[in-house]
Amino acid sequence: MKKRLLVIGITLAVLTGGVVILLLNLEGLVNRNKDFLIGRAEGVLGRTITVEKIGVTLRGGIGVRLENFAVADDPGFSSEPFLRAAELQVNAKLLPLLRKEFEVKRVTLRDPVIRIIRNREGQLNVNAFAPGGGGGPQSPPASTDPQSASPAAFVISLVNLDGGELVYLDQAQGLELRITDMNSKVQDIDLTNPISLELEAALFSEKKNLTLRATFGPIGENPQNMHVEATATLGPVDFGAAAAALPQLGGALPQGFEISGPVKLTAAVEGSLPDLGITLDVDATGATIRGADGFHKSDGVPLSLRGTLQADAGKYLISDLEVLFHTLKVSGNGEFVPGKIPSLVLTAASEPTSLDGWAAVFPAMEPYQLAGRIQFHVQVKGPISDGKLPTVGGTATLRGGSARLPQQPKPLQDIRADITFTDREAEIKNVSLKIGDSRIDGEATVVRFNPLTVDYRANSAALALVDVKLPNPAAKKPEVMNNVVVQGRMRVSKDKTPVNRGKISTGSGSVANFDYRDLSGKYSIEGNVIDLTDIQAKTLDGSLTGSGRVVMDKTSPSFSFESKARNLNLLQVFEALPGVARKHVRGKANFDLKISGNGKDWNSIQKTVAGDGVAEFFAGEIIGTNMFSNIVDQLAAITGRSDWVSQNVRDKYPKVFKSADTAFKEFKSTFVIEGGKLKARNVTLDAGDYAMLGKGELDLSGGLNLAVTLTVSQGLSADLVSGFSAASLLRNDQGQIEIPFLLTGRLPDVKAKPRPDFVQSVLEKALLNKGLDLFGKDRSNLEDLKKDGLKKLLDFGKKKKPAAPADTTSAP
């Protein structure tokens, strides 16, 4: 045992002595050949080299240490050094040194600053290194062909760095990029064996966020053919800081987009340079992205991209591409061809993706409450230049969708559609959806995406209005539109307001208690304003034309309409109108109407409705009341005489006196509507044997308050006077009986009462005509007679001067 320990001790002493001798020899060798070594290095690099001090070191093995080392740059690029370092250390392999040969084992730079410059002509200062110096812009540059690169030039980059900094200046694009706090470790620099490299640095960050683990080699005679296996990770990197340092990065974003927050990039490389394969993994889940139209990807919403690029004869094959955004997952493959004008061919397909939750990313979707599943296939193909993207095309399918439209009481459900699209337009076919119990089918074409313009067509066999608008409490039967066809165009205006214009037609149906046929019209919807024009329909045995506007205010919707109706069936009109007395007028009617109002139901609408128009009724009857007989009865009640109309007259004019209704040839009036009442102007009724002219009010529930003048035809007036001579007191200057009266009540219980001022005028007329004969010299009762009216006058005259029984023409 002691003998073994002695042998070991002797061996260590010999080795130590040998190392000391080698060190002393190396120190002397370096010092004797200092100028030669620097000159040789300058010849290889083509650059001036300055060294403050050269010495020998044992740190990391036997080697040479150069303090305050610097390599000049080509003056055509910069007056600052291409490389400067506090220390350059070159370690040699031990065994070759024993043979008096110097083989590099490791090169270490401490606190280096490396400046790489790309000038305005696109040349790099690292390409200008050439034997004999020069090689910059003033001299023919060294070849940039990868096949001509020397192994020595490649090995120069395989140094250990301790706290270094790399500065990249692009004078053509005006940017400066710095990689700081660089630390690298290279093991076993050897042209004939693989080399291992580890690198850590800080990029766009104050802390280390860049790591590289690589094995490459053997380098051999041509570094371009060496095998490389490497994994690099960059991140987290604040995209905002990166975009500030690289304006081109921010400029590559679509207009209106901003990205901030951390992004992480991982790249794995394997193969030789001609057939290099690169796997990229980008994760921007922690980033915030804001874009046009309110797009907002917040921190935590998944966003990542992964794929492999495989070099192949001057192009890159794209495989295993996976993109994850929120709940959308897309896979694809293709190829990318670099060059002055790069091009891309990419095919991608998504998994079925739920639309739930996307309003968090696209806030404009929030009111629509979209749901369902969508799946698509996309192909991207073409050159990439001047910020323009390649053409895009593909297909998409939507199944089980649902949405809620603003101002729409019921959601859209069971939506399905097949979509074919390009980057400029899209075809949407086989569209089908339900609103309540109504089924709607259709198709659409996206004419352009910016500004969004869509042509569409939709149809429904039976569309229940209760499914597309608020229920109508006044509707007495279901409101349904049959065989509906809608065709139009929707576009987004400059202020982002959707503008929708088109036309609608429907074969038949019932709306607001009105049955119709062949309804058609045009519409324009802008925001919450709906304009209707060119409305035409056959309804109520007649026709209707019109136009209008509806403002769908949430609290109080408003409307305004202008319409013309011809030959409407009056009986059906009054049956359909809510709250109006029914079945009391029949005949035909023409209307010209302008009307407006607001409210959610009929009770609130009738309080605000306002308008004006002309109504003309003809060949009809006021059912349940004989207005002429009613007036005669009022006269009988006032005078106490029932013989105003003789039996002969009643028999001669049966329609006037014996009918329970008021028949008329024409009934016409202009009117205004305000405060829930219809105020009639210039009311005229032509019944043939008599006419009425008046004005007053008609409320929308059937109440009447009219001041009317009844004018009897000359023939009927003569017959009435011949049957009852006192009727002559009612004649006007043309010999026609004329009676002003008030028409009040609610249909059909309408009462006609002669106006008090008319009774007074008749009394005065009777006194004037008959006063002397009736009173003689006694005028004491004159004032009482005026107060008591025509009845007392007639009774008084009968007592003073009784008429002969056979004389029916004389005054009573």
PDB file of N, CA and C in Angstrom, residues 220-280:
ATOM      1  N   GLY A 220     -16.264  20.110 -40.327  1.00  0.00           N
ATOM      2  CA  GLY A 220     -15.621  19.661 -41.557  1.00  0.00           C
ATOM      3  C   GLY A 220     -15.165  20.816 -42.405  1.00  0.00           C
ATOM      4  N   GLU A 221     -15.019  20.550 -43.665  1.00  0.00           N
ATOM      5  CA  GLU A 221     -14.533  21.560 -44.594  1.00  0.00           C
ATOM      6  C   GLU A 221     -15.622  22.574 -44.970  1.00  0.00           C
ATOM      7  N   ASN A 222     -16.911  22.168 -44.868  1.00  0.00           N
ATOM      8  CA  ASN A 222     -18.020  23.048 -45.277  1.00  0.00           C
ATOM      9  C   ASN A 222     -19.047  23.114 -44.158  1.00  0.00           C
ATOM     10  N   PRO A 223     -19.102  24.227 -43.396  1.00  0.00           N
ATOM     11  CA  PRO A 223     -20.060  24.334 -42.282  1.00  0.00           C
ATOM     12  C   PRO A 223     -21.527  24.229 -42.735  1.00  0.00           C
ATOM     13  N   GLN A 224     -21.798  24.543 -44.011  1.00  0.00           N
ATOM     14  CA  GLN A 224     -23.185  24.504 -44.460  1.00  0.00           C
ATOM     15  C   GLN A 224     -23.765  23.098 -44.461  1.00  0.00           C
ATOM     16  N   ASN A 225     -22.926  22.091 -44.480  1.00  0.00           N
ATOM     17  CA  ASN A 225     -23.411  20.717 -44.530  1.00  0.00           C
ATOM     18  C   ASN A 225     -23.422  20.047 -43.161  1.00  0.00           C
ATOM     19  N   MET A 226     -23.022  20.779 -42.130  1.00  0.00           N
ATOM     20  CA  MET A 226     -22.977  20.137 -40.817  1.00  0.00           C
ATOM     21  C   MET A 226     -24.390  19.899 -40.285  1.00  0.00           C
ATOM     22  N   HIS A 227     -24.511  18.928 -39.405  1.00  0.00           N
ATOM     23  CA  HIS A 227     -25.791  18.579 -38.797  1.00  0.00           C
ATOM     24  C   HIS A 227     -26.010  19.453 -37.552  1.00  0.00           C
ATOM     25  N   VAL A 228     -27.249  19.939 -37.407  1.00  0.00           N
ATOM     26  CA  VAL A 228     -27.576  20.837 -36.292  1.00  0.00           C
ATOM     27  C   VAL A 228     -28.787  20.284 -35.553  1.00  0.00           C
ATOM     28  N   GLU A 229     -28.696  20.272 -34.246  1.00  0.00           N
ATOM     29  CA  GLU A 229     -29.848  20.015 -33.381  1.00  0.00           C
ATOM     30  C   GLU A 229     -29.857  21.103 -32.326  1.00  0.00           C
ATOM     31  N   ALA A 230     -30.948  21.897 -32.292  1.00  0.00           N
ATOM     32  CA  ALA A 230     -30.972  23.038 -31.377  1.00  0.00           C
ATOM     33  C   ALA A 230     -32.392  23.312 -30.920  1.00  0.00           C
ATOM     34  N   THR A 231     -32.472  23.841 -29.708  1.00  0.00           N
ATOM     35  CA  THR A 231     -33.750  24.301 -29.156  1.00  0.00           C
ATOM     36  C   THR A 231     -33.527  25.689 -28.572  1.00  0.00           C
ATOM     37  N   ALA A 232     -34.362  26.648 -29.020  1.00  0.00           N
ATOM     38  CA  ALA A 232     -34.248  28.023 -28.520  1.00  0.00           C
ATOM     39  C   ALA A 232     -35.591  28.452 -27.958  1.00  0.00           C
ATOM     40  N   THR A 233     -35.520  29.191 -26.869  1.00  0.00           N
ATOM     41  CA  THR A 233     -36.725  29.729 -26.237  1.00  0.00           C
ATOM     42  C   THR A 233     -36.537  31.216 -26.009  1.00  0.00           C
ATOM     43  N   LEU A 234     -37.498  31.987 -26.483  1.00  0.00           N
ATOM     44  CA  LEU A 234     -37.497  33.429 -26.259  1.00  0.00           C
ATOM     45  C   LEU A 234     -38.791  33.797 -25.554  1.00  0.00           C
ATOM     46  N   GLY A 235     -38.657  34.328 -24.377  1.00  0.00           N
ATOM     47  CA  GLY A 235     -39.847  34.772 -23.673  1.00  0.00           C
ATOM     48  C   GLY A 235     -39.763  34.519 -22.181  1.00  0.00           C
ATOM     49  N   PRO A 236     -40.662  35.186 -21.484  1.00  0.00           N
ATOM     50  CA  PRO A 236     -41.668  36.081 -22.085  1.00  0.00           C
ATOM     51  C   PRO A 236     -41.067  37.397 -22.575  1.00  0.00           C
ATOM     52  N   VAL A 237     -41.585  37.860 -23.717  1.00  0.00           N
ATOM     53  CA  VAL A 237     -41.184  39.127 -24.307  1.00  0.00           C
ATOM     54  C   VAL A 237     -42.406  40.015 -24.396  1.00  0.00           C
ATOM     55  N   ASP A 238     -42.291  41.235 -23.904  1.00  0.00           N
ATOM     56  CA  ASP A 238     -43.398  42.177 -24.046  1.00  0.00           C
ATOM     57  C   ASP A 238     -43.453  42.627 -25.499  1.00  0.00           C
ATOM     58  N   PHE A 239     -44.581  42.323 -26.158  1.00  0.00           N
ATOM     59  CA  PHE A 239     -44.679  42.624 -27.581  1.00  0.00           C
ATOM     60  C   PHE A 239     -44.599  44.123 -27.833  1.00  0.00           C
ATOM     61  N   GLY A 240     -45.118  44.913 -26.918  1.00  0.00           N
ATOM     62  CA  GLY A 240     -45.039  46.357 -27.089  1.00  0.00           C
ATOM     63  C   GLY A 240     -43.606  46.839 -27.111  1.00  0.00           C
ATOM     64  N   ALA A 241     -42.762  46.286 -26.223  1.00  0.00           N
ATOM     65  CA  ALA A 241     -41.355  46.663 -26.206  1.00  0.00           C
ATOM     66  C   ALA A 241     -40.657  46.185 -27.474  1.00  0.00           C
ATOM     67  N   ALA A 242     -41.008  44.975 -27.937  1.00  0.00           N
ATOM     68  CA  ALA A 242     -40.404  44.458 -29.156  1.00  0.00           C
ATOM     69  C   ALA A 242     -40.802  45.301 -30.367  1.00  0.00           C
ATOM     70  N   ALA A 243     -42.069  45.708 -30.425  1.00  0.00           N
ATOM     71  CA  ALA A 243     -42.525  46.523 -31.550  1.00  0.00           C
ATOM     72  C   ALA A 243     -41.882  47.906 -31.533  1.00  0.00           C
ATOM     73  N   ALA A 244     -41.616  48.422 -30.333  1.00  0.00           N
ATOM     74  CA  ALA A 244     -40.945  49.719 -30.241  1.00  0.00           C
ATOM     75  C   ALA A 244     -39.507  49.617 -30.760  1.00  0.00           C
ATOM     76  N   ALA A 245     -38.857  48.473 -30.479  1.00  0.00           N
ATOM     77  CA  ALA A 245     -37.485  48.285 -30.946  1.00  0.00           C
ATOM     78  C   ALA A 245     -37.441  47.898 -32.417  1.00  0.00           C
ATOM     79  N   LEU A 246     -38.461  47.210 -32.889  1.00  0.00           N
ATOM     80  CA  LEU A 246     -38.527  46.775 -34.280  1.00  0.00           C
ATOM     81  C   LEU A 246     -39.796  47.352 -34.913  1.00  0.00           C
ATOM     82  N   PRO A 247     -39.763  48.562 -35.441  1.00  0.00           N
ATOM     83  CA  PRO A 247     -40.965  49.160 -36.029  1.00  0.00           C
ATOM     84  C   PRO A 247     -41.606  48.287 -37.105  1.00  0.00           C
ATOM     85  N   GLN A 248     -40.772  47.487 -37.801  1.00  0.00           N
ATOM     86  CA  GLN A 248     -41.330  46.615 -38.840  1.00  0.00           C
ATOM     87  C   GLN A 248     -42.272  45.590 -38.240  1.00  0.00           C
ATOM     88  N   LEU A 249     -42.013  45.190 -37.007  1.00  0.00           N
ATOM     89  CA  LEU A 249     -42.870  44.205 -36.353  1.00  0.00           C
ATOM     90  C   LEU A 249     -44.257  44.784 -36.109  1.00  0.00           C
ATOM     91  N   GLY A 250     -44.303  46.010 -35.579  1.00  0.00           N
ATOM     92  CA  GLY A 250     -45.595  46.648 -35.395  1.00  0.00           C
ATOM     93  C   GLY A 250     -46.260  47.000 -36.709  1.00  0.00           C
ATOM     94  N   GLY A 251     -45.431  47.374 -37.712  1.00  0.00           N
ATOM     95  CA  GLY A 251     -45.989  47.724 -39.014  1.00  0.00           C
ATOM     96  C   GLY A 251     -46.573  46.540 -39.748  1.00  0.00           C
ATOM     97  N   ALA A 252     -46.168  45.322 -39.368  1.00  0.00           N
ATOM     98  CA  ALA A 252     -46.703  44.129 -40.017  1.00  0.00           C
ATOM     99  C   ALA A 252     -48.109  43.785 -39.553  1.00  0.00           C
ATOM    100  N   LEU A 253     -48.552  44.420 -38.473  1.00  0.00           N
ATOM    101  CA  LEU A 253     -49.891  44.147 -37.964  1.00  0.00           C
ATOM    102  C   LEU A 253     -50.936  44.792 -38.860  1.00  0.00           C
ATOM    103  N   PRO A 254     -52.121  44.198 -38.961  1.00  0.00           N
ATOM    104  CA  PRO A 254     -53.207  44.849 -39.712  1.00  0.00           C
ATOM    105  C   PRO A 254     -53.515  46.223 -39.129  1.00  0.00           C
ATOM    106  N   GLN A 255     -53.980  47.115 -39.979  1.00  0.00           N
ATOM    107  CA  GLN A 255     -54.264  48.478 -39.548  1.00  0.00           C
ATOM    108  C   GLN A 255     -55.274  48.490 -38.405  1.00  0.00           C
ATOM    109  N   GLY A 256     -54.955  49.256 -37.371  1.00  0.00           N
ATOM    110  CA  GLY A 256     -55.851  49.379 -36.236  1.00  0.00           C
ATOM    111  C   GLY A 256     -55.598  48.380 -35.118  1.00  0.00           C
ATOM    112  N   PHE A 257     -54.634  47.448 -35.306  1.00  0.00           N
ATOM    113  CA  PHE A 257     -54.358  46.443 -34.285  1.00  0.00           C
ATOM    114  C   PHE A 257     -53.200  46.883 -33.392  1.00  0.00           C
ATOM    115  N   GLU A 258     -53.320  46.575 -32.115  1.00  0.00           N
ATOM    116  CA  GLU A 258     -52.274  46.827 -31.142  1.00  0.00           C
ATOM    117  C   GLU A 258     -52.100  45.587 -30.272  1.00  0.00           C
ATOM    118  N   ILE A 259     -50.832  45.225 -29.996  1.00  0.00           N
ATOM    119  CA  ILE A 259     -50.543  44.062 -29.155  1.00  0.00           C
ATOM    120  C   ILE A 259     -49.635  44.508 -28.020  1.00  0.00           C
ATOM    121  N   SER A 260     -49.959  44.100 -26.825  1.00  0.00           N
ATOM    122  CA  SER A 260     -49.118  44.364 -25.663  1.00  0.00           C
ATOM    123  C   SER A 260     -49.151  43.133 -24.767  1.00  0.00           C
ATOM    124  N   GLY A 261     -48.133  43.040 -23.903  1.00  0.00           N
ATOM    125  CA  GLY A 261     -48.104  41.900 -22.998  1.00  0.00           C
ATOM    126  C   GLY A 261     -47.154  40.815 -23.470  1.00  0.00           C
ATOM    127  N   PRO A 262     -46.999  39.767 -22.663  1.00  0.00           N
ATOM    128  CA  PRO A 262     -45.960  38.759 -22.920  1.00  0.00           C
ATOM    129  C   PRO A 262     -46.312  37.793 -24.050  1.00  0.00           C
ATOM    130  N   VAL A 263     -45.283  37.505 -24.846  1.00  0.00           N
ATOM    131  CA  VAL A 263     -45.360  36.502 -25.903  1.00  0.00           C
ATOM    132  C   VAL A 263     -44.159  35.585 -25.735  1.00  0.00           C
ATOM    133  N   LYS A 264     -44.353  34.285 -25.920  1.00  0.00           N
ATOM    134  CA  LYS A 264     -43.270  33.317 -25.765  1.00  0.00           C
ATOM    135  C   LYS A 264     -43.103  32.545 -27.058  1.00  0.00           C
ATOM    136  N   LEU A 265     -41.807  32.379 -27.471  1.00  0.00           N
ATOM    137  CA  LEU A 265     -41.486  31.690 -28.714  1.00  0.00           C
ATOM    138  C   LEU A 265     -40.490  30.575 -28.426  1.00  0.00           C
ATOM    139  N   THR A 266     -40.796  29.391 -28.907  1.00  0.00           N
ATOM    140  CA  THR A 266     -39.890  28.251 -28.799  1.00  0.00           C
ATOM    141  C   THR A 266     -39.652  27.705 -30.195  1.00  0.00           C
ATOM    142  N   ALA A 267     -38.379  27.438 -30.507  1.00  0.00           N
ATOM    143  CA  ALA A 267     -38.027  26.898 -31.817  1.00  0.00           C
ATOM    144  C   ALA A 267     -37.087  25.715 -31.634  1.00  0.00           C
ATOM    145  N   ALA A 268     -37.369  24.640 -32.358  1.00  0.00           N
ATOM    146  CA  ALA A 268     -36.506  23.461 -32.377  1.00  0.00           C
ATOM    147  C   ALA A 268     -36.028  23.255 -33.798  1.00  0.00           C
ATOM    148  N   VAL A 269     -34.704  23.079 -33.963  1.00  0.00           N
ATOM    149  CA  VAL A 269     -34.094  22.977 -35.281  1.00  0.00           C
ATOM    150  C   VAL A 269     -33.361  21.653 -35.380  1.00  0.00           C
ATOM    151  N   GLU A 270     -33.473  20.998 -36.525  1.00  0.00           N
ATOM    152  CA  GLU A 270     -32.753  19.748 -36.738  1.00  0.00           C
ATOM    153  C   GLU A 270     -32.490  19.569 -38.227  1.00  0.00           C
ATOM    154  N   GLY A 271     -31.245  19.119 -38.551  1.00  0.00           N
ATOM    155  CA  GLY A 271     -30.861  18.859 -39.928  1.00  0.00           C
ATOM    156  C   GLY A 271     -29.696  19.718 -40.354  1.00  0.00           C
ATOM    157  N   SER A 272     -29.304  19.614 -41.593  1.00  0.00           N
ATOM    158  CA  SER A 272     -28.265  20.475 -42.145  1.00  0.00           C
ATOM    159  C   SER A 272     -28.938  21.658 -42.817  1.00  0.00           C
ATOM    160  N   LEU A 273     -28.139  22.704 -43.108  1.00  0.00           N
ATOM    161  CA  LEU A 273     -28.735  23.935 -43.610  1.00  0.00           C
ATOM    162  C   LEU A 273     -29.532  23.734 -44.896  1.00  0.00           C
ATOM    163  N   PRO A 274     -29.104  22.942 -45.838  1.00  0.00           N
ATOM    164  CA  PRO A 274     -29.925  22.804 -47.053  1.00  0.00           C
ATOM    165  C   PRO A 274     -31.281  22.154 -46.800  1.00  0.00           C
ATOM    166  N   ASP A 275     -31.369  21.292 -45.784  1.00  0.00           N
ATOM    167  CA  ASP A 275     -32.645  20.614 -45.510  1.00  0.00           C
ATOM    168  C   ASP A 275     -33.052  20.764 -44.051  1.00  0.00           C
ATOM    169  N   LEU A 276     -32.857  21.965 -43.539  1.00  0.00           N
ATOM    170  CA  LEU A 276     -33.119  22.229 -42.131  1.00  0.00           C
ATOM    171  C   LEU A 276     -34.608  22.150 -41.825  1.00  0.00           C
ATOM    172  N   GLY A 277     -34.938  21.514 -40.702  1.00  0.00           N
ATOM    173  CA  GLY A 277     -36.314  21.469 -40.235  1.00  0.00           C
ATOM    174  C   GLY A 277     -36.469  22.296 -38.963  1.00  0.00           C
ATOM    175  N   ILE A 278     -37.493  23.166 -38.940  1.00  0.00           N
ATOM    176  CA  ILE A 278     -37.696  24.065 -37.800  1.00  0.00           C
ATOM    177  C   ILE A 278     -39.111  23.864 -37.270  1.00  0.00           C
ATOM    178  N   THR A 279     -39.217  23.601 -35.985  1.00  0.00           N
ATOM    179  CA  THR A 279     -40.521  23.520 -35.330  1.00  0.00           C
ATOM    180  C   THR A 279     -40.700  24.753 -34.457  1.00  0.00           C
ATOM    181  N   LEU A 280     -41.754  25.518 -34.733  1.00  0.00           N
ATOM    182  CA  LEU A 280     -42.016  26.764 -34.016  1.00  0.00           C
ATOM    183  C   LEU A 280     -43.225  26.599 -33.101  1.00  0.00           C
TER     184      LEU A 280
END
